Coordinates of C-alpha atoms in Angstrom, one line a residue:
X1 CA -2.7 16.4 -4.4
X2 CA -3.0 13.0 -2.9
X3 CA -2.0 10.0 -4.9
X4 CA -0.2 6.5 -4.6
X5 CA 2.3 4.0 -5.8
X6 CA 1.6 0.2 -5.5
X7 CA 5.0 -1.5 -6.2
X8 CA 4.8 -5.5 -6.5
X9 CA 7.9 -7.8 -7.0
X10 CA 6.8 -11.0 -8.6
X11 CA 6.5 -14.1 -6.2
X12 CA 6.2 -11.5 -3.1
X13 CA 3.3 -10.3 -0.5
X14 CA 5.5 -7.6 -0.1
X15 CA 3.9 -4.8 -1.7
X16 CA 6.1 -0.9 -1.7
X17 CA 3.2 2.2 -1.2
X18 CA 4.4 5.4 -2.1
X19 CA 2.8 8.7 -1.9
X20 CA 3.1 12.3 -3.1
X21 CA 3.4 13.7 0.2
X22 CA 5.0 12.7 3.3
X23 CA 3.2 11.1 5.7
X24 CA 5.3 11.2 9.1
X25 CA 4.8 7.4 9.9
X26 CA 6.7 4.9 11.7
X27 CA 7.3 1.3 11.7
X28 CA 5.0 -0.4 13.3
X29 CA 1.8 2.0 12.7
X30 CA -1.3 0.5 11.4
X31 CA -2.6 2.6 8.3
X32 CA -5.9 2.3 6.5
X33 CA -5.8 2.3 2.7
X34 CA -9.2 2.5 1.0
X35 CA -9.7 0.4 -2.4
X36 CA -8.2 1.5 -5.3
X37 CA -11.1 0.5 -7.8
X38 CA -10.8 -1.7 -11.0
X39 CA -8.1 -4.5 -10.9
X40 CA -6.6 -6.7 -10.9
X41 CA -3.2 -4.6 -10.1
X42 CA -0.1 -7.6 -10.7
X43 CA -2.5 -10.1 -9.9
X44 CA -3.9 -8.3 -6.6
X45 CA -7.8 -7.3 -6.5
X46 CA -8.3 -4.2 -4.8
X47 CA -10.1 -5.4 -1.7
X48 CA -6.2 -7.1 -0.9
X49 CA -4.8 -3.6 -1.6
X50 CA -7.2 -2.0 0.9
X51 CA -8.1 -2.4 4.6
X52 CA -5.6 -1.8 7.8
X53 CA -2.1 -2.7 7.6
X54 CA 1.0 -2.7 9.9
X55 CA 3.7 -1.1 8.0
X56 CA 7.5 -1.7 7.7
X57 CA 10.5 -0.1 5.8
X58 CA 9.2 3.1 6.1
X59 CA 10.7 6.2 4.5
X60 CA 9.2 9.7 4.4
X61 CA 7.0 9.4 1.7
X62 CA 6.8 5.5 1.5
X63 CA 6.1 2.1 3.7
X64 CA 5.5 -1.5 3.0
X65 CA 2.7 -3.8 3.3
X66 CA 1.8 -7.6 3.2
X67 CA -0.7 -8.5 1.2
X68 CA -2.5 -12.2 1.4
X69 CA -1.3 -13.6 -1.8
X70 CA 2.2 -12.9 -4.0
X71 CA 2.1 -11.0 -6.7
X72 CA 2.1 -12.3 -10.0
X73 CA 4.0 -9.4 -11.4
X74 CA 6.5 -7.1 -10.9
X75 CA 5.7 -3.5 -11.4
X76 CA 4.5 -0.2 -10.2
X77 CA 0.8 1.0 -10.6
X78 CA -0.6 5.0 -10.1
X79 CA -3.6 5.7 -8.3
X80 CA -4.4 9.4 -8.4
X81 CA -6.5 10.1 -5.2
X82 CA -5.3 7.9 -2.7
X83 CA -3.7 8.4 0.2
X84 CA -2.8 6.5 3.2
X85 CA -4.6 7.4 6.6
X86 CA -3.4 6.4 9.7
X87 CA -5.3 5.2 12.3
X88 CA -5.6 7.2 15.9

């Protein structure tokens, strides 16, 4: 079961993706996240939540991103389905 956590901090392009399942990635790594739909998400459309990203702070089931514009929100948001797919 793939699915996905956007977690925004008010003020911040810093956005927190977590996911179901590990995905054995490392700092540095450029993922691609595909759009999440409907939005706004905190203030974020979904074309700024998808696209290739370098990632930082990575755990095992979790990395962050930089969006182009702060959130206006803090909060997490669910997205059954999605998944993060690194690039090769």
């Amino acid at each position: 079961d793939n699915a996905a956590t956007f977690t925004t901090t008010a003020n911040s392009k810093v956005v927190r993706v977590t996911t179901a399942a590990p995905q054995n990635l490392k700092v540095g790594d450029t993922v691609y996240l595909p759009d999440p739909g409907a939005g706004p998400f905190n203030g974020l459309t979904g074309s700024q939540l998808s696209g290739y990203f370098t990632i930082s702070n990575v755990s095992a089931t979790g990395f962050d991103i930089v969006v182009d514009q702060p959130a206006n929100a803090t909060g997490a948001v669910g997205l059954p389905g999605m998944s993060a797919m690194p690039t090769y």
